[in-house]
CSV table of C-alpha atoms in Angstrom, one decimal:
chain,number,residue,atom,x,y,z
A,93,MET,CA,0.1,0.0,-0.1
A,94,TYR,CA,3.1,2.4,0.4
A,95,GLY,CA,2.9,2.9,-3.4
A,96,ILE,CA,-0.1,5.2,-2.9
A,97,VAL,CA,2.4,7.8,-2.1
A,98,ILE,CA,3.1,8.1,-5.7
A,99,ALA,CA,-0.2,9.6,-6.6
A,100,PHE,CA,1.0,12.8,-4.4
A,101,LYS,CA,4.2,13.4,-5.8
A,102,ASP,CA,6.0,14.6,-8.7
A,103,ILE,CA,7.8,11.4,-9.6
A,104,ASN,CA,11.6,11.9,-10.3
A,105,TYR,CA,13.3,8.7,-11.4
A,106,ALA,CA,16.5,10.0,-10.2
A,107,LYS,CA,15.3,11.0,-6.9
A,108,GLY,CA,13.2,7.9,-6.4
A,109,ILE,CA,9.9,7.3,-4.8
A,110,TRP,CA,10.6,8.9,-1.3
A,111,GLY,CA,13.0,11.6,-2.7
A,112,SER,CA,10.6,13.1,-5.4
A,113,ASP,CA,9.0,16.3,-4.5
A,114,TRP,CA,5.4,16.2,-2.8
A,115,VAL,CA,2.7,17.9,-4.6
A,116,GLY,CA,-0.4,17.2,-2.7
A,117,LEU,CA,-3.4,17.2,-4.8
A,118,HIS,CA,-1.8,18.7,-8.0
A,119,ASN,CA,-2.1,15.0,-9.9
A,120,PHE,CA,-5.7,14.7,-8.9
A,121,LYS,CA,-6.6,18.5,-10.3
A,122,PHE,CA,-4.7,17.5,-13.6
A,123,PHE,CA,-7.3,14.7,-14.2
A,124,PHE,CA,-10.3,16.6,-12.8
A,125,ASN,CA,-9.7,20.1,-14.6
A,126,SER,CA,-9.0,18.2,-17.8
A,127,GLN,CA,-11.9,18.6,-20.5
A,128,ASP,CA,-12.1,15.1,-21.1
A,129,ALA,CA,-12.8,14.2,-17.6
A,130,LEU,CA,-16.6,14.3,-17.7
A,131,ARG,CA,-16.7,12.2,-20.9
A,132,ILE,CA,-14.5,9.3,-19.9
A,133,THR,CA,-16.2,9.2,-16.3
A,134,ARG,CA,-19.6,9.1,-18.0
A,135,ASN,CA,-18.4,6.4,-20.5
A,136,THR,CA,-16.7,4.2,-17.7
A,137,LEU,CA,-19.7,4.0,-15.7
A,138,LEU,CA,-22.4,3.8,-18.2
A,139,LEU,CA,-20.5,1.1,-20.1
A,140,ASN,CA,-19.7,-0.8,-17.2
A,141,GLY,CA,-23.1,-0.3,-15.7
A,142,LEU,CA,-24.7,-1.7,-19.0
A,143,PHE,CA,-22.2,-4.8,-19.1
A,144,ILE,CA,-23.1,-5.8,-15.5
A,145,VAL,CA,-26.9,-5.7,-16.2
A,146,VAL,CA,-27.0,-7.4,-19.5
A,147,GLY,CA,-23.8,-9.5,-18.9
A,148,MET,CA,-25.3,-10.8,-15.3
A,149,SER,CA,-28.9,-11.2,-16.9
A,150,CYS,CA,-27.8,-13.2,-19.9
A,151,ALA,CA,-25.5,-15.5,-17.6
A,152,LEU,CA,-28.1,-16.3,-15.2
A,153,VAL,CA,-30.5,-17.2,-18.3
A,154,ILE,CA,-27.7,-19.4,-19.9
A,155,GLY,CA,-27.1,-21.0,-16.1
A,156,LEU,CA,-30.7,-21.8,-15.9
A,157,LEU,CA,-30.8,-23.4,-19.5
A,158,LEU,CA,-27.6,-25.4,-18.8
A,159,ALA,CA,-29.1,-26.8,-15.7
A,160,GLU,CA,-32.2,-28.2,-17.9
A,161,LEU,CA,-29.7,-29.9,-20.1
A,162,GLY,CA,-28.5,-33.4,-19.9
A,163,ARG,CA,-24.9,-34.0,-18.8
A,164,ARG,CA,-23.7,-35.0,-22.2
A,165,TRP,CA,-25.3,-31.7,-23.5
A,166,VAL,CA,-23.8,-29.7,-20.6
A,167,LYS,CA,-20.2,-30.6,-21.4
A,168,LEU,CA,-20.4,-29.7,-25.0
A,169,PHE,CA,-22.0,-26.2,-24.1
A,170,GLN,CA,-19.9,-25.5,-21.5
A,171,THR,CA,-16.8,-26.0,-23.8
A,172,ILE,CA,-18.2,-23.6,-26.4
A,173,LEU,CA,-19.2,-20.9,-23.8
A,174,PHE,CA,-16.0,-21.0,-21.8
A,175,PHE,CA,-13.5,-21.1,-24.6
A,176,PRO,CA,-13.8,-17.1,-25.7
A,177,TYR,CA,-12.9,-16.3,-21.9
A,178,PHE,CA,-9.4,-17.8,-22.3
A,179,LEU,CA,-8.5,-15.8,-25.6
A,180,SER,CA,-6.6,-12.8,-25.6
A,181,TRP,CA,-8.0,-9.4,-26.1
A,182,VAL,CA,-5.5,-8.9,-28.6
A,183,VAL,CA,-6.8,-12.0,-30.7
A,184,VAL,CA,-10.4,-10.8,-29.9
A,185,GLY,CA,-9.3,-7.3,-31.5
A,186,PHE,CA,-8.0,-8.9,-34.6
A,187,VAL,CA,-11.1,-11.0,-35.0
A,188,SER,CA,-13.5,-8.1,-34.6
A,189,TYR,CA,-11.2,-6.0,-37.3
A,190,ILE,CA,-11.9,-8.9,-39.7
A,191,LEU,CA,-15.7,-8.8,-39.1
A,192,LEU,CA,-15.5,-4.7,-39.0
A,193,ASN,CA,-12.9,-3.8,-41.7
A,194,PRO,CA,-14.5,-0.8,-43.7
A,195,SER,CA,-13.3,-2.2,-47.2
A,196,PHE,CA,-12.8,-6.1,-46.6
A,197,GLY,CA,-14.8,-6.7,-43.6
A,198,VAL,CA,-17.1,-9.7,-43.3
A,199,ILE,CA,-20.2,-7.7,-42.1
A,200,ASN,CA,-19.7,-5.0,-44.9
A,201,LYS,CA,-19.5,-7.9,-47.5
A,202,VAL,CA,-22.6,-9.5,-46.3
A,203,LEU,CA,-24.4,-5.8,-46.3
A,204,ASP,CA,-23.2,-5.5,-49.7
A,205,GLN,CA,-25.1,-8.8,-50.9
A,206,PHE,CA,-28.1,-7.1,-49.6
A,207,HIS,CA,-27.4,-4.0,-51.4
A,208,VAL,CA,-27.0,-2.0,-48.3
A,209,ALA,CA,-23.9,0.6,-48.3
A,210,PRO,CA,-21.0,-0.3,-46.4
A,211,ILE,CA,-20.3,1.4,-43.2
A,212,ASP,CA,-17.1,2.8,-41.7
A,213,TRP,CA,-17.4,1.3,-38.4
A,214,TYR,CA,-14.2,2.9,-36.8
A,215,SER,CA,-15.6,6.4,-37.6
A,216,LYS,CA,-19.1,5.9,-36.3
A,217,PRO,CA,-19.0,6.1,-32.5
A,218,GLY,CA,-22.7,5.7,-32.2
A,219,TYR,CA,-22.5,1.8,-33.1
A,220,TRP,CA,-19.9,1.1,-30.4
A,221,PRO,CA,-21.9,0.8,-27.2
A,222,LEU,CA,-23.7,-2.2,-28.9
A,223,ILE,CA,-20.4,-3.6,-30.5
A,224,LEU,CA,-18.7,-3.5,-27.3
A,225,THR,CA,-21.6,-5.0,-25.2
A,226,LEU,CA,-22.0,-7.9,-27.8
A,227,THR,CA,-18.2,-8.3,-27.5
A,228,TYR,CA,-17.9,-8.3,-23.9
A,229,LEU,CA,-20.9,-10.7,-23.7
A,230,TRP,CA,-19.4,-13.5,-26.2
A,231,LYS,CA,-16.1,-13.3,-24.1
A,232,ASN,CA,-17.1,-13.2,-20.4
A,233,VAL,CA,-20.7,-14.5,-20.4
A,234,GLY,CA,-19.8,-18.2,-20.2
A,235,TYR,CA,-17.7,-17.6,-17.4
A,236,THR,CA,-20.4,-16.2,-15.2
A,237,ALA,CA,-23.0,-18.6,-16.5
A,238,ILE,CA,-20.8,-21.5,-15.1
A,239,ILE,CA,-20.8,-19.9,-11.6
A,240,PHE,CA,-24.6,-19.7,-11.7
A,241,PHE,CA,-24.8,-23.2,-13.0
A,242,THR,CA,-22.6,-24.7,-10.0
A,243,GLY,CA,-24.9,-22.9,-7.6
A,244,LEU,CA,-28.0,-24.3,-9.2
A,245,LEU,CA,-26.2,-27.7,-9.2
A,246,SER,CA,-26.0,-27.3,-5.0
A,247,ILE,CA,-29.6,-27.2,-4.9
A,248,ASP,CA,-31.3,-30.4,-3.3
A,249,ASN,CA,-33.2,-31.9,-5.8
A,250,SER,CA,-36.0,-33.0,-3.4
A,251,TYR,CA,-37.3,-29.4,-3.9
A,252,TYR,CA,-38.2,-29.9,-7.5
A,253,GLU,CA,-39.5,-33.5,-7.0
A,254,ALA,CA,-42.0,-32.2,-4.3
A,255,ALA,CA,-42.9,-29.1,-6.7
A,256,SER,CA,-43.2,-31.3,-9.4
A,257,ILE,CA,-45.8,-33.5,-7.5
A,258,ASP,CA,-47.7,-30.3,-6.5
A,259,GLY,CA,-48.1,-29.7,-10.0
A,260,ALA,CA,-45.5,-26.8,-10.7
A,261,SER,CA,-44.3,-26.4,-14.2
A,262,ARG,CA,-40.5,-25.8,-15.0
A,263,LEU,CA,-40.6,-22.1,-15.1
A,264,GLN,CA,-42.7,-21.9,-11.7
A,265,GLN,CA,-39.9,-24.1,-10.4
A,266,ILE,CA,-37.4,-21.6,-11.5
A,267,ARG,CA,-39.1,-18.8,-10.3
A,268,LYS,CA,-40.1,-20.3,-6.9
A,269,ILE,CA,-37.0,-22.4,-6.2
A,270,SER,CA,-34.0,-22.1,-8.7
A,271,ILE,CA,-33.7,-18.2,-8.4
A,272,PRO,CA,-34.6,-17.5,-4.8
A,273,LEU,CA,-31.9,-20.1,-3.7
A,274,ILE,CA,-29.1,-18.7,-5.7
A,275,LEU,CA,-30.1,-15.3,-4.7
A,276,PRO,CA,-27.1,-14.8,-2.3
A,277,LEU,CA,-24.8,-15.8,-5.3
A,278,ILE,CA,-26.5,-13.4,-7.5
A,279,THR,CA,-26.3,-10.5,-5.0
A,280,MET,CA,-22.5,-11.3,-4.2
A,281,LEU,CA,-21.6,-11.3,-8.0
A,282,PHE,CA,-23.6,-8.2,-8.5
A,283,MET,CA,-21.9,-6.2,-5.3
A,284,LEU,CA,-18.5,-7.3,-6.4
A,285,ASN,CA,-19.3,-6.2,-10.1
A,286,VAL,CA,-20.5,-2.8,-8.6
A,287,GLY,CA,-17.4,-2.3,-6.7
A,288,ARG,CA,-15.4,-2.6,-10.1
A,289,ILE,CA,-17.9,-0.6,-12.0
A,290,PHE,CA,-15.2,2.3,-12.2
A,291,TYR,CA,-12.4,0.0,-13.6
A,292,SER,CA,-12.6,-1.0,-17.2
A,293,ASP,CA,-11.4,-3.9,-18.9
A,294,PHE,CA,-8.5,-2.4,-21.0
A,295,GLY,CA,-8.0,-4.9,-23.5
A,296,LEU,CA,-11.6,-4.6,-24.4
A,297,PHE,CA,-11.6,-0.7,-24.6
A,298,TYR,CA,-8.1,-0.5,-26.3
A,299,PHE,CA,-7.6,-3.5,-28.8
A,300,VAL,CA,-11.4,-3.9,-30.0
A,301,PRO,CA,-11.7,0.0,-31.2
A,302,ARG,CA,-8.1,-0.1,-32.1
A,303,ASP,CA,-7.7,3.2,-30.5
A,304,ALA,CA,-9.2,5.0,-33.2
A,305,GLY,CA,-9.5,8.7,-32.3
A,306,MET,CA,-13.1,9.4,-33.9
A,307,LEU,CA,-14.7,6.6,-31.2
A,308,TYR,CA,-13.2,8.4,-28.3
A,309,PRO,CA,-17.0,9.9,-27.5
A,310,THR,CA,-18.2,6.4,-26.7
A,311,THR,CA,-15.2,4.3,-26.3
A,312,ASP,CA,-12.9,6.3,-24.3
A,313,VAL,CA,-12.7,5.4,-20.3
A,314,VAL,CA,-10.7,6.2,-17.4
A,315,ASP,CA,-8.2,3.3,-18.0
A,316,THR,CA,-7.5,4.0,-21.8
A,317,TYR,CA,-7.1,7.8,-21.2
A,318,VAL,CA,-4.4,7.1,-18.2
A,319,PHE,CA,-2.8,5.0,-20.6
A,320,ARG,CA,-2.6,7.2,-23.3
A,321,SER,CA,-1.7,10.1,-21.1
A,322,LEU,CA,1.3,8.1,-19.6
A,323,ARG,CA,2.3,7.0,-22.8
A,324,VAL,CA,2.3,10.6,-24.2
A,325,VAL,CA,3.2,12.7,-21.0
A,326,GLY,CA,5.1,10.0,-19.1
A,327,ASP,CA,3.5,11.2,-15.8
A,328,LEU,CA,3.4,8.7,-13.3
A,329,GLY,CA,2.0,10.6,-10.4
A,330,MET,CA,-1.0,11.4,-12.6
A,331,ALA,CA,-1.7,7.8,-13.2
A,332,SER,CA,-1.2,6.7,-10.1
A,333,ALA,CA,-3.8,9.4,-8.7
A,334,ALA,CA,-6.4,8.4,-11.3
A,335,SER,CA,-5.9,4.6,-10.3
A,336,LEU,CA,-6.4,5.5,-6.5
A,337,TYR,CA,-9.5,7.6,-7.5
A,338,GLN,CA,-10.6,4.4,-9.0
A,339,ALA,CA,-9.8,2.2,-5.9
A,340,VAL,CA,-11.8,4.8,-3.5
A,341,VAL,CA,-14.9,5.0,-5.7
A,342,GLY,CA,-15.0,1.3,-5.9
A,343,LEU,CA,-14.8,0.9,-2.1
A,344,ILE,CA,-17.6,3.4,-1.7
A,345,LEU,CA,-19.6,1.8,-4.2
A,346,VAL,CA,-19.1,-1.6,-2.5
A,347,VAL,CA,-19.8,-0.3,0.9
A,348,SER,CA,-23.0,1.5,-0.2
A,349,THR,CA,-24.2,-1.5,-2.2
A,350,ASN,CA,-23.8,-4.0,1.0
A,351,LEU,CA,-25.6,-1.2,3.2
A,352,LEU,CA,-28.4,-1.2,0.6
A,353,VAL,CA,-28.8,-4.9,0.5
A,354,ARG,CA,-28.4,-5.3,4.3
A,355,LYS,CA,-31.4,-2.7,4.7
A,356,PHE,CA,-33.7,-5.3,2.6
A,357,SER,CA,-32.0,-8.6,3.8
A,358,LYS,CA,-29.3,-9.1,6.3
A,359,ASP,CA,-28.6,-12.9,5.0
A,360,HIS,CA,-27.6,-11.6,1.6
A,361,ALA,CA,-25.2,-9.1,2.5
A,362,LEU,CA,-21.3,-9.7,2.1
A,363,PHE,CA,-20.4,-8.0,5.5
């Protein structure tokens, strides 16, 4: 934790961390006074919030569907869903470029077959919230779905047998048994994701949009902005200040979400 001090210093590599001049909140002022601060904060919160809501909803549905399949099919779908999670974002970025290339991309070739004018995807920022969401889902939803599926496996099968005898349909069993019994797991994952809502998956926001300047209005987030600033300016103190800001906001969000959950159900809170 001693590295936090970097955020409050003007780092001089010759003097070292402790010998560098103390500048207090100057690094934070540099970040907040930037004309891009509002844009990157908005993009970070809205896109990550969208990923949390849509991602967890899709993962829950897939986990419930996996629980309805036989074991042979479950193994097949587990492999299909889990495989993208192990791919590097660099690879995913090249795959997305093959699909979205303005001149030779697969999607534009398909559009041409339907006599639709090709789209220059890397100069149209309005399309990218959807593109990033679909890319995030393809790569990550399988991982979360497996977690939900594992939680469903721990439910005693006698609950479903009793419900079936009472005439409950599969949908009713899901609504009255499956979801309520894995609600603590859903709540825990949700709170952990909310705690990292101010952090962005750097690979997703850097390699998939290919750092295209035209897309910054919708794809530029805190992490990519800090990286770009560090690469151009080389200000280690400012980069550390932004990272500390993210950590503090994450802590506040986790504690606040936990207090909100405790207000409705103490059993589902993390602490």
